[in-house]
Amino acid sequence: APIAAVAPIFAMSFLGYGLGKRLQMTNPDDTLTHGQLFVAGAFSGFFTTTIMAPGERIKCLLQIQQGGTAPPKYKGPVDAVKQLYREGGLRSIYKGTCATLLRDVPASGVYFLTYEVIQELLNPTGKADLGMIASILGGGSAGVTMWASCMPADVLKSRLQTGMLFTSVGE
């Protein structure tokens, strides 16, 4: 399921980021401030959540049944979707959407801002083509910064989606 969702998630992310940038520009030659880049990145989080929320819910439910002594409730991702839909419709599949938004909106802002700042630092004039190494460095740094900033929200989201919000890890 995660492999199948990667392409649509990134397509939605970059669509949202591009749209977020364009909505803040008065003309195509505008240079956005760091705050505006963060807002554009955060805007992309709304787009990705439409795909991320159900995928995260299913992933979390499948993960928590792995270590238990009870027989697994779900046979796999497709079975999980069918059972969730049968039990509560789309609402059940999308449980945790608000928590996913609370994680992904600021995290996406951090991601795109970090990437753009690193590109600026490596190429202050903006005239050189930095190539693949700069993209890898910028993307890797952006990913690390994003996850460092959203890990607490991710834990809360996962606990909410699995019904374990008010239980301790050892229970």
PDB file of C-alpha atoms in Angstrom:
ATOM      1  CA  ALA A   1       0.000   0.000   0.000  1.00  0.00           C
ATOM      2  CA  PRO A   2       2.738   2.581   0.806  1.00  0.00           C
ATOM      3  CA  ILE A   3       4.517   1.928  -2.508  1.00  0.00           C
ATOM      4  CA  ALA A   4       1.277   2.345  -4.460  1.00  0.00           C
ATOM      5  CA  ALA A   5       0.532   5.629  -2.686  1.00  0.00           C
ATOM      6  CA  VAL A   6       3.961   7.287  -3.057  1.00  0.00           C
ATOM      7  CA  ALA A   7       3.474   8.658  -6.576  1.00  0.00           C
ATOM      8  CA  PRO A   8      -0.001  10.134  -5.972  1.00  0.00           C
ATOM      9  CA  ILE A   9       1.075  11.578  -2.615  1.00  0.00           C
ATOM     10  CA  PHE A  10       4.079  13.378  -4.086  1.00  0.00           C
ATOM     11  CA  ALA A  11       2.061  14.494  -7.109  1.00  0.00           C
ATOM     12  CA  MET A  12      -0.519  16.039  -4.765  1.00  0.00           C
ATOM     13  CA  SER A  13       2.228  17.528  -2.586  1.00  0.00           C
ATOM     14  CA  PHE A  14       3.979  19.319  -5.431  1.00  0.00           C
ATOM     15  CA  LEU A  15       0.648  20.347  -6.968  1.00  0.00           C
ATOM     16  CA  GLY A  16      -0.353  21.923  -3.658  1.00  0.00           C
ATOM     17  CA  TYR A  17       3.050  23.573  -3.208  1.00  0.00           C
ATOM     18  CA  GLY A  18       2.994  25.075  -6.703  1.00  0.00           C
ATOM     19  CA  LEU A  19      -0.561  26.299  -6.226  1.00  0.00           C
ATOM     20  CA  GLY A  20       0.306  27.700  -2.779  1.00  0.00           C
ATOM     21  CA  LYS A  21       3.183  29.670  -4.305  1.00  0.00           C
ATOM     22  CA  ARG A  22       1.081  30.964  -7.202  1.00  0.00           C
ATOM     23  CA  LEU A  23      -1.724  32.116  -4.906  1.00  0.00           C
ATOM     24  CA  GLN A  24       0.741  34.373  -3.064  1.00  0.00           C
ATOM     25  CA  MET A  25       2.324  35.931  -6.161  1.00  0.00           C
ATOM     26  CA  THR A  26       1.109  39.096  -7.780  1.00  0.00           C
ATOM     27  CA  ASN A  27       3.177  38.356 -10.899  1.00  0.00           C
ATOM     28  CA  PRO A  28       5.171  35.313 -12.083  1.00  0.00           C
ATOM     29  CA  ASP A  29       8.553  36.973 -11.385  1.00  0.00           C
ATOM     30  CA  ASP A  30       7.898  37.479  -7.655  1.00  0.00           C
ATOM     31  CA  THR A  31      10.416  36.071  -5.209  1.00  0.00           C
ATOM     32  CA  LEU A  32       8.638  34.653  -2.187  1.00  0.00           C
ATOM     33  CA  THR A  33       9.810  35.291   1.362  1.00  0.00           C
ATOM     34  CA  HIS A  34      10.675  32.414   3.680  1.00  0.00           C
ATOM     35  CA  GLY A  35       7.322  32.869   5.397  1.00  0.00           C
ATOM     36  CA  GLN A  36       5.494  32.639   2.088  1.00  0.00           C
ATOM     37  CA  LEU A  37       7.448  29.492   1.145  1.00  0.00           C
ATOM     38  CA  PHE A  38       6.420  27.947   4.466  1.00  0.00           C
ATOM     39  CA  VAL A  39       2.763  28.847   3.810  1.00  0.00           C
ATOM     40  CA  ALA A  40       2.949  27.376   0.293  1.00  0.00           C
ATOM     41  CA  GLY A  41       4.462  24.193   1.699  1.00  0.00           C
ATOM     42  CA  ALA A  42       1.852  24.036   4.454  1.00  0.00           C
ATOM     43  CA  PHE A  43      -0.853  24.444   1.807  1.00  0.00           C
ATOM     44  CA  SER A  44       0.413  21.267   0.145  1.00  0.00           C
ATOM     45  CA  GLY A  45      -0.307  19.364   3.364  1.00  0.00           C
ATOM     46  CA  PHE A  46      -4.034  19.790   2.749  1.00  0.00           C
ATOM     47  CA  PHE A  47      -3.676  18.061  -0.612  1.00  0.00           C
ATOM     48  CA  THR A  48      -1.640  15.095   0.621  1.00  0.00           C
ATOM     49  CA  THR A  49      -3.928  14.409   3.573  1.00  0.00           C
ATOM     50  CA  THR A  50      -6.698  13.241   1.239  1.00  0.00           C
ATOM     51  CA  ILE A  51      -4.495  10.246   0.374  1.00  0.00           C
ATOM     52  CA  MET A  52      -2.413  10.009   3.557  1.00  0.00           C
ATOM     53  CA  ALA A  53      -5.204   9.774   6.144  1.00  0.00           C
ATOM     54  CA  PRO A  54      -6.765   6.475   5.008  1.00  0.00           C
ATOM     55  CA  GLY A  55      -3.377   4.984   4.142  1.00  0.00           C
ATOM     56  CA  GLU A  56      -2.005   5.880   7.568  1.00  0.00           C
ATOM     57  CA  ARG A  57      -5.104   4.503   9.308  1.00  0.00           C
ATOM     58  CA  ILE A  58      -4.781   1.149   7.560  1.00  0.00           C
ATOM     59  CA  LYS A  59      -1.008   0.995   8.114  1.00  0.00           C
ATOM     60  CA  CYS A  60      -1.363   1.727  11.824  1.00  0.00           C
ATOM     61  CA  LEU A  61      -4.109  -0.859  12.310  1.00  0.00           C
ATOM     62  CA  LEU A  62      -2.065  -3.521  10.549  1.00  0.00           C
ATOM     63  CA  GLN A  63       1.031  -2.635  12.590  1.00  0.00           C
ATOM     64  CA  ILE A  64      -0.610  -2.903  16.009  1.00  0.00           C
ATOM     65  CA  GLN A  65      -2.016  -6.362  15.304  1.00  0.00           C
ATOM     66  CA  GLN A  66       1.469  -7.751  14.545  1.00  0.00           C
ATOM     67  CA  GLY A  67       2.765  -8.039  18.106  1.00  0.00           C
ATOM     68  CA  GLY A  68      -0.394  -9.174  19.872  1.00  0.00           C
ATOM     69  CA  THR A  69      -1.357 -12.626  21.076  1.00  0.00           C
ATOM     70  CA  ALA A  70      -4.861 -12.453  19.570  1.00  0.00           C
ATOM     71  CA  PRO A  71      -5.377 -13.625  16.002  1.00  0.00           C
ATOM     72  CA  PRO A  72      -5.085 -10.778  13.482  1.00  0.00           C
ATOM     73  CA  LYS A  73      -8.343  -8.984  12.741  1.00  0.00           C
ATOM     74  CA  TYR A  74      -7.250  -7.921   9.256  1.00  0.00           C
ATOM     75  CA  LYS A  75      -5.711 -10.204   6.629  1.00  0.00           C
ATOM     76  CA  GLY A  76      -4.121  -7.265   4.792  1.00  0.00           C
ATOM     77  CA  PRO A  77      -4.760  -3.743   3.516  1.00  0.00           C
ATOM     78  CA  VAL A  78      -7.688  -4.650   1.238  1.00  0.00           C
ATOM     79  CA  ASP A  79      -9.372  -6.648   3.990  1.00  0.00           C
ATOM     80  CA  ALA A  80      -8.837  -3.751   6.419  1.00  0.00           C
ATOM     81  CA  VAL A  81     -10.530  -1.312   4.016  1.00  0.00           C
ATOM     82  CA  LYS A  82     -13.466  -3.678   3.492  1.00  0.00           C
ATOM     83  CA  GLN A  83     -13.972  -4.268   7.225  1.00  0.00           C
ATOM     84  CA  LEU A  84     -13.593  -0.592   8.138  1.00  0.00           C
ATOM     85  CA  TYR A  85     -16.097   0.392   5.460  1.00  0.00           C
ATOM     86  CA  ARG A  86     -18.530  -2.291   6.603  1.00  0.00           C
ATOM     87  CA  GLU A  87     -18.192  -1.171  10.242  1.00  0.00           C
ATOM     88  CA  GLY A  88     -18.447   2.601   9.771  1.00  0.00           C
ATOM     89  CA  GLY A  89     -18.341   3.642   6.137  1.00  0.00           C
ATOM     90  CA  LEU A  90     -15.924   6.242   4.801  1.00  0.00           C
ATOM     91  CA  ARG A  91     -15.886   7.946   8.178  1.00  0.00           C
ATOM     92  CA  SER A  92     -14.164   4.901   9.675  1.00  0.00           C
ATOM     93  CA  ILE A  93     -11.585   4.760   6.875  1.00  0.00           C
ATOM     94  CA  TYR A  94     -10.819   8.470   7.271  1.00  0.00           C
ATOM     95  CA  LYS A  95     -10.639   8.380  11.089  1.00  0.00           C
ATOM     96  CA  GLY A  96      -7.764  10.602  12.160  1.00  0.00           C
ATOM     97  CA  THR A  97      -7.955  13.026   9.242  1.00  0.00           C
ATOM     98  CA  CYS A  98      -7.817  16.084  11.513  1.00  0.00           C
ATOM     99  CA  ALA A  99      -4.808  14.631  13.331  1.00  0.00           C
ATOM    100  CA  THR A 100      -3.163  13.923   9.970  1.00  0.00           C
ATOM    101  CA  LEU A 101      -3.775  17.541   8.963  1.00  0.00           C
ATOM    102  CA  LEU A 102      -2.255  18.739  12.252  1.00  0.00           C
ATOM    103  CA  ARG A 103       0.829  16.686  11.437  1.00  0.00           C
ATOM    104  CA  ASP A 104       1.124  17.229   7.684  1.00  0.00           C
ATOM    105  CA  VAL A 105       0.263  20.915   7.260  1.00  0.00           C
ATOM    106  CA  PRO A 106       3.122  22.312   9.392  1.00  0.00           C
ATOM    107  CA  ALA A 107       5.431  19.423   8.439  1.00  0.00           C
ATOM    108  CA  SER A 108       4.981  20.153   4.732  1.00  0.00           C
ATOM    109  CA  GLY A 109       5.702  23.830   5.393  1.00  0.00           C
ATOM    110  CA  VAL A 110       8.921  22.861   7.193  1.00  0.00           C
ATOM    111  CA  TYR A 111       9.862  20.471   4.390  1.00  0.00           C
ATOM    112  CA  PHE A 112       9.521  22.914   1.505  1.00  0.00           C
ATOM    113  CA  LEU A 113      11.002  25.837   3.438  1.00  0.00           C
ATOM    114  CA  THR A 114      14.058  23.774   4.428  1.00  0.00           C
ATOM    115  CA  TYR A 115      14.563  22.611   0.849  1.00  0.00           C
ATOM    116  CA  GLU A 116      14.353  26.146  -0.546  1.00  0.00           C
ATOM    117  CA  VAL A 117      16.658  27.598   2.145  1.00  0.00           C
ATOM    118  CA  ILE A 118      19.319  24.955   1.463  1.00  0.00           C
ATOM    119  CA  GLN A 119      19.088  25.628  -2.265  1.00  0.00           C
ATOM    120  CA  GLU A 120      19.539  29.353  -1.518  1.00  0.00           C
ATOM    121  CA  LEU A 121      22.568  28.697   0.689  1.00  0.00           C
ATOM    122  CA  LEU A 122      24.194  26.515  -1.959  1.00  0.00           C
ATOM    123  CA  ASN A 123      23.397  28.921  -4.778  1.00  0.00           C
ATOM    124  CA  PRO A 124      22.913  32.478  -3.453  1.00  0.00           C
ATOM    125  CA  THR A 125      22.789  34.063  -6.909  1.00  0.00           C
ATOM    126  CA  GLY A 126      20.331  31.514  -8.265  1.00  0.00           C
ATOM    127  CA  LYS A 127      22.173  31.477 -11.579  1.00  0.00           C
ATOM    128  CA  ALA A 128      24.049  28.182 -11.427  1.00  0.00           C
ATOM    129  CA  ASP A 129      22.599  24.739 -11.998  1.00  0.00           C
ATOM    130  CA  LEU A 130      23.473  22.887  -8.803  1.00  0.00           C
ATOM    131  CA  GLY A 131      22.658  19.452 -10.123  1.00  0.00           C
ATOM    132  CA  MET A 132      21.788  16.213  -8.451  1.00  0.00           C
ATOM    133  CA  ILE A 133      24.015  16.483  -5.366  1.00  0.00           C
ATOM    134  CA  ALA A 134      22.372  19.736  -4.247  1.00  0.00           C
ATOM    135  CA  SER A 135      18.928  18.237  -4.808  1.00  0.00           C
ATOM    136  CA  ILE A 136      19.824  15.177  -2.760  1.00  0.00           C
ATOM    137  CA  LEU A 137      21.318  17.314   0.007  1.00  0.00           C
ATOM    138  CA  GLY A 138      18.326  19.664   0.025  1.00  0.00           C
ATOM    139  CA  GLY A 139      15.731  16.881  -0.118  1.00  0.00           C
ATOM    140  CA  GLY A 140      17.478  14.762   2.515  1.00  0.00           C
ATOM    141  CA  SER A 141      17.884  17.687   4.885  1.00  0.00           C
ATOM    142  CA  ALA A 142      14.283  18.729   4.303  1.00  0.00           C
ATOM    143  CA  GLY A 143      13.070  15.218   5.077  1.00  0.00           C
ATOM    144  CA  VAL A 144      15.082  14.977   8.303  1.00  0.00           C
ATOM    145  CA  THR A 145      13.931  18.423   9.440  1.00  0.00           C
ATOM    146  CA  MET A 146      10.324  17.661   8.578  1.00  0.00           C
ATOM    147  CA  TRP A 147      10.239  14.388  10.531  1.00  0.00           C
ATOM    148  CA  ALA A 148      12.080  15.909  13.488  1.00  0.00           C
ATOM    149  CA  SER A 149       9.426  18.628  13.640  1.00  0.00           C
ATOM    150  CA  CYS A 150       6.380  16.385  13.306  1.00  0.00           C
ATOM    151  CA  MET A 151       7.277  13.238  15.246  1.00  0.00           C
ATOM    152  CA  PRO A 152       5.194  14.139  18.346  1.00  0.00           C
ATOM    153  CA  ALA A 153       2.164  14.888  16.151  1.00  0.00           C
ATOM    154  CA  ASP A 154       2.741  11.608  14.287  1.00  0.00           C
ATOM    155  CA  VAL A 155       2.665   9.618  17.530  1.00  0.00           C
ATOM    156  CA  LEU A 156      -0.591  11.288  18.577  1.00  0.00           C
ATOM    157  CA  LYS A 157      -2.103  10.697  15.128  1.00  0.00           C
ATOM    158  CA  SER A 158      -1.171   7.014  15.145  1.00  0.00           C
ATOM    159  CA  ARG A 159      -2.579   6.513  18.643  1.00  0.00           C
ATOM    160  CA  LEU A 160      -5.811   8.239  17.664  1.00  0.00           C
ATOM    161  CA  GLN A 161      -6.178   6.157  14.508  1.00  0.00           C
ATOM    162  CA  THR A 162      -5.666   2.889  16.399  1.00  0.00           C
ATOM    163  CA  GLY A 163      -7.776   3.731  19.438  1.00  0.00           C
ATOM    164  CA  MET A 164      -4.701   3.747  21.701  1.00  0.00           C
ATOM    165  CA  LEU A 165      -4.687   7.469  22.489  1.00  0.00           C
ATOM    166  CA  PHE A 166      -5.184   7.108  26.234  1.00  0.00           C
ATOM    167  CA  THR A 167      -3.200   3.930  26.867  1.00  0.00           C
ATOM    168  CA  SER A 168       0.463   3.715  27.735  1.00  0.00           C
ATOM    169  CA  VAL A 169       2.899   1.904  25.461  1.00  0.00           C
ATOM    170  CA  GLY A 170       3.448  -0.952  27.933  1.00  0.00           C
ATOM    171  CA  GLU A 171      -0.249  -1.885  28.224  1.00  0.00           C
TER     172      GLU A 171
END
